[in-house]
């Protein structure tokens, strides 16, 4: 008789490790398109956990956590890239015109400290994103009445420069990356304030959850991959790196804390749908039930103006179940804030999920089969006698 596998159990999370990884990730600038440094860091952390991994041509990392079954896989996906800016013009006043990388408002970038990366890898130039009318003593009420948008801001460079020629002499050119400095702060009450918690807090939570699984040696029923992408903020996400054997893919990203949303900073969120559409019915509810069974604070939510790595996965034609786990973030893509308690709970739920089998272990391993074996009846029982006569709801 084959011994029955042990039930999943809630694992202790190394909070100090989670905090350290989070802050170190936030200190590494990584706007979409310039992520080599942060991927090197993640690779070193994976080596520290003893997980083998490879890197794709486009710079994504695919790591492996071996389980009992190798005929089918599951994948956790997070992204290291962030929103940022790119130089689109050298202005005759010695300042820079910029365009956004990723979707974010210039409103929340006004006053941001930035690093400007030129082709000289040993040179980093700092600056500040300012509204065109930035001096209250000069413009008075016009400071408040001027427009909001990327055409209404510029980067003041922290060098003695007065014109476009001076900018060129510094080595600055159109196409240079401008990274908003994160300035992370963890308060005594556990709040984490920083730019780019999306999705570096998710990366830190996943690494902490995987660390707990590896170090405790708990039973892992299914081979698991960790896919770290680097172009999510520009819409490409997990468009590659998901092979045909992946039956379940769970994305870990921000959950929107705002009016009319259920997400909270101190709890995990299972997102039931985003702007692209609903996630897998079975997998989403399975993970929510897992949290409930083990006392992990968890809420459900639906997001409208939102897409994640999974959007690119599904749009590329991947035949896999999908679910989205989130950590609550207030003021997403702005002056972001989350809570360490919520990140710890997220790491706990990831640890629990990795200890479970697939939602439908046999069906999902094959990928396709006969109609009578299709597990949809678990959700929508069919009327074996066929459709009823007459309008629905009329006896």
Coordinates of C-alpha atoms in Angstrom, one line a residue:
X1 CA 0.0 0.0 0.0
X2 CA 1.3 3.4 -1.0
X3 CA 1.6 5.6 2.2
X4 CA -0.8 8.5 2.3
X5 CA 1.1 11.9 1.9
X6 CA 1.1 14.1 5.0
X7 CA -1.4 17.0 5.0
X8 CA 0.0 20.5 4.3
X9 CA 0.9 22.5 7.4
X10 CA 1.5 26.2 8.0
X11 CA 5.2 26.9 8.1
X12 CA 7.1 29.4 10.1
X13 CA 8.4 32.3 7.9
X14 CA 11.8 33.9 8.4
X15 CA 10.6 37.5 8.7
X16 CA 14.2 38.9 9.0
X17 CA 15.1 37.2 5.7
X18 CA 11.9 38.5 4.1
X19 CA 12.6 42.1 5.3
X20 CA 16.3 41.9 4.2
X21 CA 15.5 40.6 0.7
X22 CA 12.7 43.2 0.3
X23 CA 14.8 46.2 1.2
X24 CA 17.8 45.0 -0.9
X25 CA 15.5 44.4 -3.9
X26 CA 14.0 47.9 -3.5
X27 CA 17.4 49.5 -3.5
X28 CA 18.3 48.0 -6.9
X29 CA 16.8 50.2 -9.8
X30 CA 15.1 48.0 -12.3
X31 CA 12.7 49.8 -14.7
X32 CA 11.4 47.5 -17.4
X33 CA 14.2 47.1 -20.0
X34 CA 17.1 47.5 -17.5
X35 CA 16.8 44.6 -15.1
X36 CA 20.1 42.7 -15.4
X37 CA 21.3 43.8 -12.0
X38 CA 18.2 42.8 -10.1
X39 CA 18.1 39.4 -11.9
X40 CA 21.7 38.8 -10.8
X41 CA 20.6 39.5 -7.2
X42 CA 17.6 37.1 -7.5
X43 CA 19.9 34.4 -9.0
X44 CA 22.2 34.7 -6.0
X45 CA 19.3 34.3 -3.6
X46 CA 18.1 31.2 -5.5
X47 CA 21.6 29.8 -5.3
X48 CA 21.5 30.4 -1.5
X49 CA 18.4 28.2 -1.4
X50 CA 20.0 25.5 -3.5
X51 CA 17.5 25.8 -6.3
X52 CA 18.7 25.1 -9.9
X53 CA 17.7 27.7 -12.4
X54 CA 18.3 28.9 -16.0
X55 CA 17.9 32.3 -17.7
X56 CA 16.1 32.9 -21.0
X57 CA 17.4 35.1 -23.8
X58 CA 15.1 37.9 -22.6
X59 CA 16.4 37.7 -19.1
X60 CA 13.7 35.8 -17.2
X61 CA 14.7 33.2 -14.6
X62 CA 13.2 29.8 -14.3
X63 CA 14.0 27.9 -11.1
X64 CA 12.9 24.4 -10.1
X65 CA 11.7 22.9 -6.8
X66 CA 11.5 19.1 -7.2
X67 CA 8.4 17.2 -6.2
X68 CA 7.2 13.7 -6.3
X69 CA 5.5 14.1 -9.7
X70 CA 7.6 15.1 -12.7
X71 CA 5.0 14.3 -15.4
X72 CA 3.3 17.6 -14.8
X73 CA 4.4 21.0 -13.4
X74 CA 3.0 24.0 -11.6
X75 CA 4.5 27.5 -11.7
X76 CA 4.7 30.5 -9.4
X77 CA 5.4 33.7 -11.3
X78 CA 6.6 37.1 -10.0
X79 CA 8.2 40.1 -11.7
X80 CA 11.3 42.2 -10.8
X81 CA 10.8 45.0 -13.3
X82 CA 9.2 48.3 -12.2
X83 CA 7.7 51.4 -13.6
X84 CA 10.2 54.1 -14.5
X85 CA 11.0 56.7 -17.2
X86 CA 13.1 57.1 -20.3
X87 CA 14.7 60.3 -21.7
X88 CA 12.8 61.5 -24.8
X89 CA 14.4 64.9 -25.2
X90 CA 17.3 67.1 -24.1
X91 CA 15.8 70.6 -23.4
X92 CA 17.5 73.9 -24.1
X93 CA 17.1 74.8 -20.4
X94 CA 19.5 72.0 -19.4
X95 CA 16.7 69.7 -18.2
X96 CA 15.2 66.4 -19.5
X97 CA 11.9 65.6 -21.1
X98 CA 10.9 62.0 -20.2
X99 CA 8.2 59.5 -21.1
X100 CA 6.9 56.8 -18.8
X101 CA 7.9 53.2 -18.8
X102 CA 4.9 51.2 -17.8
X103 CA 1.5 52.8 -16.9
X104 CA 1.8 55.4 -14.2
X105 CA 0.7 59.0 -13.7
X106 CA 3.1 62.0 -13.7
X107 CA 1.2 63.3 -10.7
X108 CA 2.9 60.7 -8.4
X109 CA 6.3 61.3 -10.0
X110 CA 6.5 65.0 -9.3
X111 CA 9.2 65.5 -6.6
X112 CA 10.6 62.0 -7.1
X113 CA 14.4 61.6 -6.8
X114 CA 15.8 59.7 -9.8
X115 CA 18.9 58.1 -11.1
X116 CA 19.8 58.7 -14.8
X117 CA 21.8 55.8 -16.4
X118 CA 24.0 56.8 -19.3
X119 CA 26.0 54.4 -21.5
X120 CA 29.0 54.9 -19.1
X121 CA 28.3 52.1 -16.7
X122 CA 30.5 53.7 -14.0
X123 CA 28.5 56.9 -14.1
X124 CA 25.3 57.5 -12.3
X125 CA 23.7 61.0 -12.4
X126 CA 21.0 61.9 -10.0
X127 CA 18.1 64.3 -10.5
X128 CA 14.5 65.3 -9.5
X129 CA 11.3 65.1 -11.5
X130 CA 9.7 68.5 -11.2
X131 CA 6.6 70.3 -12.6
X132 CA 7.5 72.9 -15.2
X133 CA 6.3 75.6 -12.8
X134 CA 8.0 74.4 -9.7
X135 CA 8.6 77.6 -7.7
X136 CA 5.8 78.9 -5.7
X137 CA 7.7 82.2 -5.2
X138 CA 7.8 82.7 -8.9
X139 CA 4.5 81.3 -10.2
X140 CA 2.2 81.6 -7.1
X141 CA -1.2 80.1 -7.9
X142 CA 0.0 78.9 -11.3
X143 CA 1.8 76.0 -9.5
X144 CA -1.7 74.6 -8.6
X145 CA -3.5 75.4 -11.9
X146 CA -0.9 74.0 -14.3
X147 CA -1.7 70.7 -16.0
X148 CA -0.9 67.2 -14.9
X149 CA 0.9 64.9 -17.3
X150 CA 4.3 63.9 -18.7
X151 CA 4.3 67.0 -20.9
X152 CA 4.1 69.1 -17.7
X153 CA 7.2 67.7 -16.0
X154 CA 10.9 67.7 -16.5
X155 CA 14.0 66.2 -14.8
X156 CA 16.3 68.7 -13.1
X157 CA 19.8 67.2 -13.3
X158 CA 22.1 67.5 -10.3
X159 CA 25.1 68.8 -12.4
X160 CA 26.2 72.2 -13.5
X161 CA 24.4 72.3 -16.9
X162 CA 22.5 75.0 -18.6
X163 CA 21.6 73.7 -22.1
X164 CA 21.2 70.6 -24.3
X165 CA 24.9 70.7 -25.2
X166 CA 25.8 70.6 -21.6
X167 CA 23.6 67.5 -21.1
X168 CA 25.3 65.8 -24.0
X169 CA 28.7 66.6 -22.5
X170 CA 27.6 64.6 -19.5
X171 CA 26.9 61.6 -21.7
X172 CA 23.1 61.9 -21.4
X173 CA 21.2 61.0 -24.6
X174 CA 17.7 60.2 -25.7
X175 CA 16.8 56.7 -24.7
X176 CA 18.7 56.7 -21.4
X177 CA 16.8 55.1 -18.5
X178 CA 15.6 57.2 -15.6
X179 CA 14.8 55.2 -12.4
X180 CA 12.7 56.5 -9.6
X181 CA 14.6 56.0 -6.3
X182 CA 12.6 53.7 -4.0
X183 CA 13.5 55.2 -0.6
X184 CA 12.1 52.2 1.4
X185 CA 11.1 52.6 5.0
X186 CA 9.7 49.9 7.4
X187 CA 7.9 51.6 10.4
X188 CA 7.9 50.2 13.9
X189 CA 4.3 49.2 13.4
X190 CA 5.2 47.0 10.4
X191 CA 4.1 49.2 7.5
X192 CA 6.4 49.2 4.5
X193 CA 6.5 52.5 2.5
X194 CA 8.4 52.6 -0.8
X195 CA 8.1 53.0 -4.5
X196 CA 8.1 49.7 -6.4
X197 CA 6.6 47.4 -3.9
X198 CA 5.0 46.2 -7.1
X199 CA 6.3 43.5 -7.4
X200 CA 9.5 43.4 -5.3
X201 CA 7.4 42.7 -2.2
X202 CA 5.9 39.8 -4.1
X203 CA 9.4 38.5 -5.0
X204 CA 10.5 38.7 -1.4
X205 CA 7.4 36.9 -0.2
X206 CA 7.8 34.1 -2.7
X207 CA 11.4 33.6 -1.9
X208 CA 10.6 33.5 1.9
X209 CA 7.8 31.0 1.3
X210 CA 10.0 28.7 -0.8
X211 CA 12.8 29.0 1.8
X212 CA 10.4 27.7 4.4
X213 CA 9.5 24.7 2.2
X214 CA 13.2 23.9 1.4
X215 CA 14.5 24.3 5.0
X216 CA 11.7 22.3 6.7
X217 CA 11.8 19.5 4.1
X218 CA 8.0 19.2 3.9
X219 CA 6.4 17.0 1.3
X220 CA 6.2 18.6 -2.2
X221 CA 3.7 16.5 -4.3
X222 CA 4.3 18.3 -7.7
X223 CA 7.3 19.7 -9.4
X224 CA 7.2 23.5 -9.0
X225 CA 8.9 26.2 -11.1
X226 CA 9.6 29.7 -10.0
X227 CA 9.3 32.0 -13.0
X228 CA 10.8 35.5 -12.4
X229 CA 9.9 37.8 -15.3
X230 CA 11.3 41.2 -16.1
X231 CA 8.8 42.9 -18.5
X232 CA 5.5 42.7 -16.7
X233 CA 5.0 46.5 -16.4
X234 CA 5.1 46.9 -20.2
X235 CA 2.6 44.1 -20.7
X236 CA 4.8 41.2 -21.8
X237 CA 4.9 39.4 -18.5
X238 CA 4.9 35.6 -18.5
X239 CA 4.5 35.4 -22.3
X240 CA 7.4 32.9 -22.4
X241 CA 8.9 30.5 -20.0
X242 CA 5.7 28.5 -19.4
X243 CA 6.0 25.0 -21.0
X244 CA 3.2 22.7 -22.1
X245 CA 3.5 20.6 -18.9
X246 CA 2.5 23.4 -16.6
X247 CA -1.0 22.6 -15.3
X248 CA -1.3 25.5 -12.8
X249 CA 0.3 28.9 -12.8
X250 CA -0.1 31.2 -9.8
X251 CA 0.9 34.8 -10.2
X252 CA 1.9 36.8 -7.1
X253 CA 1.4 40.6 -7.5
X254 CA -0.1 43.6 -5.8
X255 CA -3.7 43.7 -4.6
X256 CA -5.5 47.1 -4.8
X257 CA -6.3 48.7 -1.5
X258 CA -8.8 51.4 -2.3
X259 CA -12.4 52.4 -1.9
X260 CA -14.9 49.7 -3.1
X261 CA -12.1 47.0 -2.9
X262 CA -11.9 44.2 -0.3
X263 CA -8.1 44.0 -0.3
X264 CA -6.2 44.8 2.9
X265 CA -2.6 45.5 3.7
X266 CA -2.5 42.9 6.5
X267 CA -4.1 40.0 4.5
X268 CA -3.6 37.9 1.4
X269 CA -5.9 38.5 -1.5
X270 CA -7.1 35.9 -3.9
X271 CA -8.1 37.9 -7.0
X272 CA -11.1 36.3 -8.8
X273 CA -10.8 38.4 -11.9
X274 CA -8.8 41.3 -13.3
X275 CA -9.2 43.6 -16.4
X276 CA -8.5 40.7 -18.7
X277 CA -11.1 38.3 -17.2
X278 CA -11.9 35.7 -14.5
X279 CA -9.2 33.4 -13.3
X280 CA -9.7 29.6 -13.0
X281 CA -12.7 28.8 -10.8
X282 CA -11.3 25.7 -9.3
X283 CA -7.8 26.8 -8.6
X284 CA -8.8 30.2 -7.1
X285 CA -11.3 28.7 -4.7
X286 CA -9.0 25.9 -3.8
X287 CA -6.3 28.4 -2.7
X288 CA -8.9 30.5 -0.8
X289 CA -10.1 27.4 1.0
X290 CA -6.6 26.4 1.9
X291 CA -6.0 29.8 3.5
X292 CA -9.3 29.4 5.5
X293 CA -8.5 25.9 6.6
X294 CA -5.1 26.9 8.0
X295 CA -6.1 30.3 9.5
X296 CA -4.2 32.5 7.1
X297 CA -6.0 35.9 6.8
X298 CA -7.4 36.1 3.3
X299 CA -9.9 38.1 1.3
X300 CA -11.3 37.8 -2.2
X301 CA -11.3 40.7 -4.7
X302 CA -11.9 41.8 -8.3
X303 CA -9.8 44.3 -10.1
X304 CA -10.8 46.4 -13.1
X305 CA -7.9 48.6 -14.2
X306 CA -5.3 45.9 -13.7
X307 CA -3.4 43.1 -15.5
X308 CA -0.6 40.8 -14.3
X309 CA 1.9 38.4 -15.7
X310 CA -1.0 36.0 -16.3
X311 CA -2.6 38.2 -18.9
X312 CA 0.4 37.7 -21.2
X313 CA 0.4 34.0 -20.4
X314 CA -3.2 33.5 -21.4
X315 CA -2.9 35.8 -24.4
X316 CA 0.0 33.7 -25.7
X317 CA -2.2 30.7 -25.7
X318 CA -1.0 28.8 -22.6
X319 CA -3.4 25.9 -21.7
X320 CA -3.1 26.1 -17.9
X321 CA -5.2 26.9 -14.9
X322 CA -4.5 30.4 -13.5
X323 CA -4.8 32.1 -10.1
X324 CA -3.6 35.5 -8.7
X325 CA -2.4 36.0 -5.2
X326 CA -1.9 39.5 -4.0
X327 CA -0.4 41.5 -1.1
X328 CA -2.5 44.6 -0.3
X329 CA -0.9 47.8 -1.5
X330 CA -2.3 51.3 -0.9
X331 CA -1.7 53.9 -3.6
X332 CA -0.5 51.4 -6.2
X333 CA 2.0 52.8 -8.8
X334 CA 2.2 55.9 -6.6
X335 CA 3.4 56.4 -3.0
X336 CA 2.9 52.7 -2.2
X337 CA 2.4 51.1 1.2
X338 CA 1.9 47.6 2.4
X339 CA 2.4 45.7 5.7
X340 CA 4.9 43.1 6.8
X341 CA 2.1 41.1 8.4
X342 CA 0.4 40.7 5.0
X343 CA 3.7 39.7 3.3
X344 CA 4.3 37.0 6.0
X345 CA 0.8 35.6 5.5
X346 CA 1.4 35.6 1.7
X347 CA 4.6 33.6 2.2
X348 CA 2.7 31.2 4.5
X349 CA 0.0 30.6 1.9
X350 CA 2.6 30.0 -0.8
X351 CA 4.2 27.4 1.5
X352 CA 0.9 25.7 2.0
X353 CA 0.1 25.7 -1.8
X354 CA 3.4 24.0 -2.6
X355 CA 2.5 21.2 -0.2
X356 CA -0.8 20.3 -2.1
X357 CA -1.4 18.3 -5.2
X358 CA -3.0 19.7 -8.3
X359 CA -6.7 20.6 -8.1
X360 CA -7.5 17.6 -10.5
X361 CA -4.4 15.5 -10.3
X362 CA -5.3 13.0 -13.0
X363 CA -7.2 15.1 -15.5
X364 CA -4.8 18.1 -15.4
X365 CA -1.8 15.7 -15.9
X366 CA -3.1 14.6 -19.2
X367 CA -4.2 18.1 -20.4
X368 CA -7.2 16.7 -22.4
X369 CA -9.6 13.8 -22.3
X370 CA -13.1 12.6 -22.8
X371 CA -16.2 14.6 -22.0
X372 CA -17.4 12.2 -19.3
X373 CA -14.1 12.7 -17.5
X374 CA -14.1 16.5 -17.6
X375 CA -14.3 17.8 -14.0
X376 CA -16.8 20.6 -14.8
X377 CA -19.6 18.6 -13.0
X378 CA -17.9 19.4 -9.7
X379 CA -19.1 23.0 -10.2
X380 CA -22.1 22.9 -12.5
X381 CA -24.0 19.6 -12.2
X382 CA -25.6 18.7 -15.5
X383 CA -29.3 17.6 -15.9
X384 CA -28.8 14.1 -17.1
X385 CA -32.4 14.1 -18.5
X386 CA -31.5 17.0 -20.8
X387 CA -32.9 20.5 -20.9
X388 CA -36.3 21.1 -19.5
X389 CA -39.2 22.2 -21.7
X390 CA -40.3 25.8 -21.4
X391 CA -38.6 28.9 -20.2
X392 CA -36.0 28.6 -17.5
X393 CA -37.4 29.2 -14.1
X394 CA -41.0 28.3 -15.0
X395 CA -42.5 25.1 -13.5

